[in-house]
Amino acid sequence: MVYRAARSDDSKQDYVELRFRNPAIFQQRLKGLSSSSDSGETVTTQVAPAGDTTQRNPDGSVKPGRTVTDQSDQRLSVSQ
């Protein structure tokens, strides 16, 4: 499921789409945030896991001209 998460004021076509594996869980956690502005609560979900992002050949070897690369966890946090 895709949700429109943000939109630029400059163009109606500029927006960010986030695809959640299970959006109901994140939505439920968002609903559970306190309405008190000084509560400091944060809800976080993982967008992409850490791991190897190296471009590889079908046999697993690194493609010519490429290096071994990886990424750390990418998370989305919402605070109220």
PDB file of N, CA and C in Angstrom:
ATOM      1  N   MET A   1       0.846  -1.168   0.000  1.00  0.00           N
ATOM      2  CA  MET A   1       0.000   0.000   0.000  1.00  0.00           C
ATOM      3  C   MET A   1       0.893   1.232   0.000  1.00  0.00           C
ATOM      4  N   VAL A   2       0.554   2.248  -0.775  1.00  0.00           N
ATOM      5  CA  VAL A   2       1.356   3.464  -0.889  1.00  0.00           C
ATOM      6  C   VAL A   2       0.576   4.632  -0.309  1.00  0.00           C
ATOM      7  N   TYR A   3       1.265   5.433   0.464  1.00  0.00           N
ATOM      8  CA  TYR A   3       0.644   6.612   1.059  1.00  0.00           C
ATOM      9  C   TYR A   3       1.404   7.856   0.631  1.00  0.00           C
ATOM     10  N   ARG A   4       0.709   8.902   0.299  1.00  0.00           N
ATOM     11  CA  ARG A   4       1.351  10.169  -0.006  1.00  0.00           C
ATOM     12  C   ARG A   4       1.729  10.795   1.327  1.00  0.00           C
ATOM     13  N   ALA A   5       3.031  10.976   1.545  1.00  0.00           N
ATOM     14  CA  ALA A   5       3.513  11.391   2.857  1.00  0.00           C
ATOM     15  C   ALA A   5       3.849  12.877   2.926  1.00  0.00           C
ATOM     16  N   ALA A   6       4.280  13.473   1.845  1.00  0.00           N
ATOM     17  CA  ALA A   6       4.661  14.881   1.873  1.00  0.00           C
ATOM     18  C   ALA A   6       4.484  15.463   0.485  1.00  0.00           C
ATOM     19  N   ARG A   7       4.216  16.723   0.434  1.00  0.00           N
ATOM     20  CA  ARG A   7       4.044  17.375  -0.862  1.00  0.00           C
ATOM     21  C   ARG A   7       4.703  18.746  -0.820  1.00  0.00           C
ATOM     22  N   SER A   8       5.400  19.070  -1.871  1.00  0.00           N
ATOM     23  CA  SER A   8       6.030  20.372  -1.998  1.00  0.00           C
ATOM     24  C   SER A   8       4.974  21.408  -2.361  1.00  0.00           C
ATOM     25  N   ASP A   9       5.152  22.639  -1.894  1.00  0.00           N
ATOM     26  CA  ASP A   9       4.228  23.714  -2.247  1.00  0.00           C
ATOM     27  C   ASP A   9       4.482  24.237  -3.653  1.00  0.00           C
ATOM     28  N   ASP A  10       5.650  23.911  -4.227  1.00  0.00           N
ATOM     29  CA  ASP A  10       6.026  24.454  -5.528  1.00  0.00           C
ATOM     30  C   ASP A  10       5.307  23.778  -6.694  1.00  0.00           C
ATOM     31  N   SER A  11       5.062  22.507  -6.594  1.00  0.00           N
ATOM     32  CA  SER A  11       4.464  21.778  -7.712  1.00  0.00           C
ATOM     33  C   SER A  11       3.582  20.664  -7.182  1.00  0.00           C
ATOM     34  N   LYS A  12       2.453  20.488  -7.793  1.00  0.00           N
ATOM     35  CA  LYS A  12       1.544  19.433  -7.354  1.00  0.00           C
ATOM     36  C   LYS A  12       2.084  18.045  -7.703  1.00  0.00           C
ATOM     37  N   GLN A  13       3.123  17.976  -8.525  1.00  0.00           N
ATOM     38  CA  GLN A  13       3.664  16.676  -8.895  1.00  0.00           C
ATOM     39  C   GLN A  13       4.849  16.259  -8.032  1.00  0.00           C
ATOM     40  N   ASP A  14       5.344  17.141  -7.160  1.00  0.00           N
ATOM     41  CA  ASP A  14       6.446  16.802  -6.272  1.00  0.00           C
ATOM     42  C   ASP A  14       5.889  16.212  -4.986  1.00  0.00           C
ATOM     43  N   TYR A  15       6.163  14.933  -4.744  1.00  0.00           N
ATOM     44  CA  TYR A  15       5.719  14.319  -3.505  1.00  0.00           C
ATOM     45  C   TYR A  15       6.582  13.099  -3.202  1.00  0.00           C
ATOM     46  N   VAL A  16       6.490  12.654  -2.002  1.00  0.00           N
ATOM     47  CA  VAL A  16       7.217  11.471  -1.562  1.00  0.00           C
ATOM     48  C   VAL A  16       6.209  10.364  -1.312  1.00  0.00           C
ATOM     49  N   GLU A  17       6.485   9.194  -1.837  1.00  0.00           N
ATOM     50  CA  GLU A  17       5.623   8.050  -1.585  1.00  0.00           C
ATOM     51  C   GLU A  17       6.380   7.061  -0.721  1.00  0.00           C
ATOM     52  N   LEU A  18       5.735   6.588   0.307  1.00  0.00           N
ATOM     53  CA  LEU A  18       6.314   5.574   1.178  1.00  0.00           C
ATOM     54  C   LEU A  18       5.477   4.317   1.081  1.00  0.00           C
ATOM     55  N   ARG A  19       6.139   3.197   0.929  1.00  0.00           N
ATOM     56  CA  ARG A  19       5.445   1.915   0.835  1.00  0.00           C
ATOM     57  C   ARG A  19       5.740   1.143   2.114  1.00  0.00           C
ATOM     58  N   PHE A  20       4.704   0.883   2.886  1.00  0.00           N
ATOM     59  CA  PHE A  20       4.850   0.164   4.144  1.00  0.00           C
ATOM     60  C   PHE A  20       4.491  -1.298   3.947  1.00  0.00           C
ATOM     61  N   ARG A  21       5.286  -2.167   4.538  1.00  0.00           N
ATOM     62  CA  ARG A  21       4.990  -3.600   4.461  1.00  0.00           C
ATOM     63  C   ARG A  21       3.664  -3.889   5.149  1.00  0.00           C
ATOM     64  N   ASN A  22       3.473  -3.287   6.320  1.00  0.00           N
ATOM     65  CA  ASN A  22       2.226  -3.448   7.051  1.00  0.00           C
ATOM     66  C   ASN A  22       1.831  -2.083   7.612  1.00  0.00           C
ATOM     67  N   PRO A  23       1.126  -1.256   6.830  1.00  0.00           N
ATOM     68  CA  PRO A  23       0.819   0.106   7.249  1.00  0.00           C
ATOM     69  C   PRO A  23      -0.055   0.179   8.500  1.00  0.00           C
ATOM     70  N   ALA A  24      -0.853  -0.832   8.768  1.00  0.00           N
ATOM     71  CA  ALA A  24      -1.756  -0.805   9.924  1.00  0.00           C
ATOM     72  C   ALA A  24      -0.977  -0.706  11.238  1.00  0.00           C
ATOM     73  N   ILE A  25       0.168  -1.367  11.308  1.00  0.00           N
ATOM     74  CA  ILE A  25       0.969  -1.324  12.533  1.00  0.00           C
ATOM     75  C   ILE A  25       1.492   0.082  12.780  1.00  0.00           C
ATOM     76  N   PHE A  26       2.060   0.710  11.760  1.00  0.00           N
ATOM     77  CA  PHE A  26       2.600   2.060  11.912  1.00  0.00           C
ATOM     78  C   PHE A  26       1.473   3.055  12.203  1.00  0.00           C
ATOM     79  N   GLN A  27       0.355   2.925  11.526  1.00  0.00           N
ATOM     80  CA  GLN A  27      -0.786   3.807  11.771  1.00  0.00           C
ATOM     81  C   GLN A  27      -1.266   3.684  13.210  1.00  0.00           C
ATOM     82  N   GLN A  28      -1.336   2.477  13.735  1.00  0.00           N
ATOM     83  CA  GLN A  28      -1.781   2.262  15.106  1.00  0.00           C
ATOM     84  C   GLN A  28      -0.826   2.924  16.092  1.00  0.00           C
ATOM     85  N   ARG A  29       0.468   2.806  15.831  1.00  0.00           N
ATOM     86  CA  ARG A  29       1.452   3.437  16.710  1.00  0.00           C
ATOM     87  C   ARG A  29       1.345   4.959  16.623  1.00  0.00           C
ATOM     88  N   LEU A  30       1.059   5.493  15.420  1.00  0.00           N
ATOM     89  CA  LEU A  30       0.884   6.944  15.283  1.00  0.00           C
ATOM     90  C   LEU A  30      -0.336   7.426  16.065  1.00  0.00           C
ATOM     91  N   LYS A  31      -1.407   6.661  16.007  1.00  0.00           N
ATOM     92  CA  LYS A  31      -2.617   7.028  16.746  1.00  0.00           C
ATOM     93  C   LYS A  31      -2.388   7.015  18.247  1.00  0.00           C
ATOM     94  N   GLY A  32      -1.415   6.209  18.695  1.00  0.00           N
ATOM     95  CA  GLY A  32      -1.122   6.104  20.114  1.00  0.00           C
ATOM     96  C   GLY A  32      -0.266   7.230  20.662  1.00  0.00           C
ATOM     97  N   LEU A  33       0.226   8.120  19.787  1.00  0.00           N
ATOM     98  CA  LEU A  33       1.013   9.254  20.270  1.00  0.00           C
ATOM     99  C   LEU A  33       0.141  10.167  21.113  1.00  0.00           C
ATOM    100  N   SER A  34       0.705  10.682  22.168  1.00  0.00           N
ATOM    101  CA  SER A  34      -0.017  11.599  23.043  1.00  0.00           C
ATOM    102  C   SER A  34      -0.253  12.926  22.321  1.00  0.00           C
ATOM    103  N   SER A  35      -1.356  13.572  22.589  1.00  0.00           N
ATOM    104  CA  SER A  35      -1.629  14.874  21.979  1.00  0.00           C
ATOM    105  C   SER A  35      -0.926  16.003  22.723  1.00  0.00           C
ATOM    106  N   SER A  36      -0.296  15.685  23.838  1.00  0.00           N
ATOM    107  CA  SER A  36       0.446  16.684  24.602  1.00  0.00           C
ATOM    108  C   SER A  36       1.717  17.051  23.849  1.00  0.00           C
ATOM    109  N   SER A  37       1.929  18.345  23.605  1.00  0.00           N
ATOM    110  CA  SER A  37       3.075  18.787  22.812  1.00  0.00           C
ATOM    111  C   SER A  37       4.403  18.594  23.535  1.00  0.00           C
ATOM    112  N   ASP A  38       4.393  18.449  24.865  1.00  0.00           N
ATOM    113  CA  ASP A  38       5.638  18.303  25.597  1.00  0.00           C
ATOM    114  C   ASP A  38       5.941  16.848  25.964  1.00  0.00           C
ATOM    115  N   SER A  39       5.222  15.916  25.371  1.00  0.00           N
ATOM    116  CA  SER A  39       5.401  14.508  25.738  1.00  0.00           C
ATOM    117  C   SER A  39       6.707  13.933  25.202  1.00  0.00           C
ATOM    118  N   GLY A  40       7.184  14.434  24.061  1.00  0.00           N
ATOM    119  CA  GLY A  40       8.439  13.961  23.498  1.00  0.00           C
ATOM    120  C   GLY A  40       8.391  12.551  22.944  1.00  0.00           C
ATOM    121  N   GLU A  41       7.216  12.027  22.685  1.00  0.00           N
ATOM    122  CA  GLU A  41       7.088  10.666  22.152  1.00  0.00           C
ATOM    123  C   GLU A  41       7.512  10.617  20.689  1.00  0.00           C
ATOM    124  N   THR A  42       8.082   9.493  20.301  1.00  0.00           N
ATOM    125  CA  THR A  42       8.506   9.285  18.924  1.00  0.00           C
ATOM    126  C   THR A  42       8.096   7.890  18.479  1.00  0.00           C
ATOM    127  N   VAL A  43       7.606   7.782  17.253  1.00  0.00           N
ATOM    128  CA  VAL A  43       7.290   6.497  16.627  1.00  0.00           C
ATOM    129  C   VAL A  43       8.255   6.327  15.460  1.00  0.00           C
ATOM    130  N   THR A  44       8.903   5.177  15.393  1.00  0.00           N
ATOM    131  CA  THR A  44       9.899   4.921  14.350  1.00  0.00           C
ATOM    132  C   THR A  44       9.572   3.619  13.638  1.00  0.00           C
ATOM    133  N   THR A  45       9.764   3.620  12.313  1.00  0.00           N
ATOM    134  CA  THR A  45       9.622   2.398  11.536  1.00  0.00           C
ATOM    135  C   THR A  45      10.824   2.272  10.617  1.00  0.00           C
ATOM    136  N   GLN A  46      11.209   1.064  10.320  1.00  0.00           N
ATOM    137  CA  GLN A  46      12.343   0.825   9.440  1.00  0.00           C
ATOM    138  C   GLN A  46      11.874   0.906   7.994  1.00  0.00           C
ATOM    139  N   VAL A  47      12.571   1.723   7.192  1.00  0.00           N
ATOM    140  CA  VAL A  47      12.219   1.887   5.782  1.00  0.00           C
ATOM    141  C   VAL A  47      13.011   0.902   4.922  1.00  0.00           C
ATOM    142  N   ALA A  48      14.299   0.763   5.229  1.00  0.00           N
ATOM    143  CA  ALA A  48      15.147  -0.172   4.493  1.00  0.00           C
ATOM    144  C   ALA A  48      16.167  -0.762   5.451  1.00  0.00           C
ATOM    145  N   PRO A  49      16.389  -2.051   5.373  1.00  0.00           N
ATOM    146  CA  PRO A  49      17.334  -2.686   6.282  1.00  0.00           C
ATOM    147  C   PRO A  49      18.780  -2.444   5.869  1.00  0.00           C
ATOM    148  N   ALA A  50      19.672  -2.622   6.819  1.00  0.00           N
ATOM    149  CA  ALA A  50      21.094  -2.547   6.526  1.00  0.00           C
ATOM    150  C   ALA A  50      21.480  -3.753   5.677  1.00  0.00           C
ATOM    151  N   GLY A  51      22.534  -3.591   4.898  1.00  0.00           N
ATOM    152  CA  GLY A  51      22.992  -4.737   4.125  1.00  0.00           C
ATOM    153  C   GLY A  51      23.866  -4.347   2.956  1.00  0.00           C
ATOM    154  N   ASP A  52      24.240  -5.346   2.220  1.00  0.00           N
ATOM    155  CA  ASP A  52      25.107  -5.200   1.057  1.00  0.00           C
ATOM    156  C   ASP A  52      24.302  -4.618  -0.105  1.00  0.00           C
ATOM    157  N   THR A  53      24.798  -3.536  -0.691  1.00  0.00           N
ATOM    158  CA  THR A  53      24.133  -2.916  -1.842  1.00  0.00           C
ATOM    159  C   THR A  53      25.007  -2.975  -3.089  1.00  0.00           C
ATOM    160  N   THR A  54      26.011  -3.834  -3.060  1.00  0.00           N
ATOM    161  CA  THR A  54      26.962  -3.955  -4.154  1.00  0.00           C
ATOM    162  C   THR A  54      26.279  -4.481  -5.416  1.00  0.00           C
ATOM    163  N   GLN A  55      26.611  -3.857  -6.553  1.00  0.00           N
ATOM    164  CA  GLN A  55      26.094  -4.361  -7.827  1.00  0.00           C
ATOM    165  C   GLN A  55      26.913  -5.585  -8.206  1.00  0.00           C
ATOM    166  N   ARG A  56      26.216  -6.712  -8.361  1.00  0.00           N
ATOM    167  CA  ARG A  56      26.897  -7.981  -8.588  1.00  0.00           C
ATOM    168  C   ARG A  56      26.416  -8.668  -9.865  1.00  0.00           C
ATOM    169  N   ASN A  57      27.270  -9.544 -10.375  1.00  0.00           N
ATOM    170  CA  ASN A  57      26.936 -10.410 -11.495  1.00  0.00           C
ATOM    171  C   ASN A  57      26.094 -11.579 -10.967  1.00  0.00           C
ATOM    172  N   PRO A  58      25.409 -12.308 -11.860  1.00  0.00           N
ATOM    173  CA  PRO A  58      24.607 -13.453 -11.425  1.00  0.00           C
ATOM    174  C   PRO A  58      25.396 -14.485 -10.610  1.00  0.00           C
ATOM    175  N   ASP A  59      26.717 -14.593 -10.851  1.00  0.00           N
ATOM    176  CA  ASP A  59      27.520 -15.562 -10.093  1.00  0.00           C
ATOM    177  C   ASP A  59      27.961 -15.014  -8.730  1.00  0.00           C
ATOM    178  N   GLY A  60      27.577 -13.775  -8.403  1.00  0.00           N
ATOM    179  CA  GLY A  60      27.900 -13.189  -7.107  1.00  0.00           C
ATOM    180  C   GLY A  60      29.150 -12.331  -7.096  1.00  0.00           C
ATOM    181  N   SER A  61      29.907 -12.349  -8.179  1.00  0.00           N
ATOM    182  CA  SER A  61      31.113 -11.519  -8.231  1.00  0.00           C
ATOM    183  C   SER A  61      30.730 -10.054  -8.445  1.00  0.00           C
ATOM    184  N   VAL A  62      31.597  -9.162  -7.991  1.00  0.00           N
ATOM    185  CA  VAL A  62      31.350  -7.720  -8.116  1.00  0.00           C
ATOM    186  C   VAL A  62      31.484  -7.324  -9.585  1.00  0.00           C
ATOM    187  N   LYS A  63      30.536  -6.504 -10.067  1.00  0.00           N
ATOM    188  CA  LYS A  63      30.579  -6.057 -11.457  1.00  0.00           C
ATOM    189  C   LYS A  63      31.830  -5.212 -11.702  1.00  0.00           C
ATOM    190  N   PRO A  64      32.385  -5.304 -12.903  1.00  0.00           N
ATOM    191  CA  PRO A  64      33.592  -4.530 -13.226  1.00  0.00           C
ATOM    192  C   PRO A  64      33.363  -3.025 -13.003  1.00  0.00           C
ATOM    193  N   GLY A  65      34.364  -2.392 -12.412  1.00  0.00           N
ATOM    194  CA  GLY A  65      34.287  -0.955 -12.167  1.00  0.00           C
ATOM    195  C   GLY A  65      33.508  -0.585 -10.916  1.00  0.00           C
ATOM    196  N   ARG A  66      32.952  -1.552 -10.213  1.00  0.00           N
ATOM    197  CA  ARG A  66      32.163  -1.307  -8.993  1.00  0.00           C
ATOM    198  C   ARG A  66      32.963  -1.717  -7.773  1.00  0.00           C
ATOM    199  N   THR A  67      32.604  -1.172  -6.629  1.00  0.00           N
ATOM    200  CA  THR A  67      33.232  -1.557  -5.373  1.00  0.00           C
ATOM    201  C   THR A  67      32.172  -2.142  -4.449  1.00  0.00           C
ATOM    202  N   VAL A  68      32.620  -2.830  -3.421  1.00  0.00           N
ATOM    203  CA  VAL A  68      31.703  -3.386  -2.432  1.00  0.00           C
ATOM    204  C   VAL A  68      31.142  -2.234  -1.610  1.00  0.00           C
ATOM    205  N   THR A  69      29.820  -2.149  -1.527  1.00  0.00           N
ATOM    206  CA  THR A  69      29.157  -1.074  -0.781  1.00  0.00           C
ATOM    207  C   THR A  69      28.094  -1.671   0.124  1.00  0.00           C
ATOM    208  N   ASP A  70      27.733  -0.897   1.141  1.00  0.00           N
ATOM    209  CA  ASP A  70      26.641  -1.321   2.020  1.00  0.00           C
ATOM    210  C   ASP A  70      25.937  -0.084   2.550  1.00  0.00           C
ATOM    211  N   GLN A  71      24.851  -0.307   3.229  1.00  0.00           N
ATOM    212  CA  GLN A  71      24.096   0.803   3.807  1.00  0.00           C
ATOM    213  C   GLN A  71      23.688   0.439   5.223  1.00  0.00           C
ATOM    214  N   SER A  72      23.479   1.471   6.028  1.00  0.00           N
ATOM    215  CA  SER A  72      22.968   1.248   7.379  1.00  0.00           C
ATOM    216  C   SER A  72      21.444   1.265   7.329  1.00  0.00           C
ATOM    217  N   ASP A  73      20.804   0.886   8.431  1.00  0.00           N
ATOM    218  CA  ASP A  73      19.348   0.914   8.494  1.00  0.00           C
ATOM    219  C   ASP A  73      18.839   2.314   8.162  1.00  0.00           C
ATOM    220  N   GLN A  74      17.769   2.379   7.392  1.00  0.00           N
ATOM    221  CA  GLN A  74      17.117   3.652   7.106  1.00  0.00           C
ATOM    222  C   GLN A  74      15.802   3.632   7.852  1.00  0.00           C
ATOM    223  N   ARG A  75      15.592   4.650   8.671  1.00  0.00           N
ATOM    224  CA  ARG A  75      14.403   4.697   9.523  1.00  0.00           C
ATOM    225  C   ARG A  75      13.644   5.995   9.325  1.00  0.00           C
ATOM    226  N   LEU A  76      12.346   5.912   9.525  1.00  0.00           N
ATOM    227  CA  LEU A  76      11.472   7.073   9.479  1.00  0.00           C
ATOM    228  C   LEU A  76      10.921   7.262  10.887  1.00  0.00           C
ATOM    229  N   SER A  77      11.119   8.449  11.458  1.00  0.00           N
ATOM    230  CA  SER A  77      10.622   8.737  12.798  1.00  0.00           C
ATOM    231  C   SER A  77       9.661   9.908  12.750  1.00  0.00           C
ATOM    232  N   VAL A  78       8.603   9.806  13.556  1.00  0.00           N
ATOM    233  CA  VAL A  78       7.605  10.873  13.675  1.00  0.00           C
ATOM    234  C   VAL A  78       7.502  11.210  15.152  1.00  0.00           C
ATOM    235  N   SER A  79       7.655  12.488  15.463  1.00  0.00           N
ATOM    236  CA  SER A  79       7.542  12.948  16.847  1.00  0.00           C
ATOM    237  C   SER A  79       6.341  13.860  16.976  1.00  0.00           C
ATOM    238  N   GLN A  80       5.751  13.849  18.142  1.00  0.00           N
ATOM    239  CA  GLN A  80       4.615  14.742  18.391  1.00  0.00           C
ATOM    240  C   GLN A  80       4.965  15.616  19.562  1.00  0.00           C
TER     241      GLN A  80
END
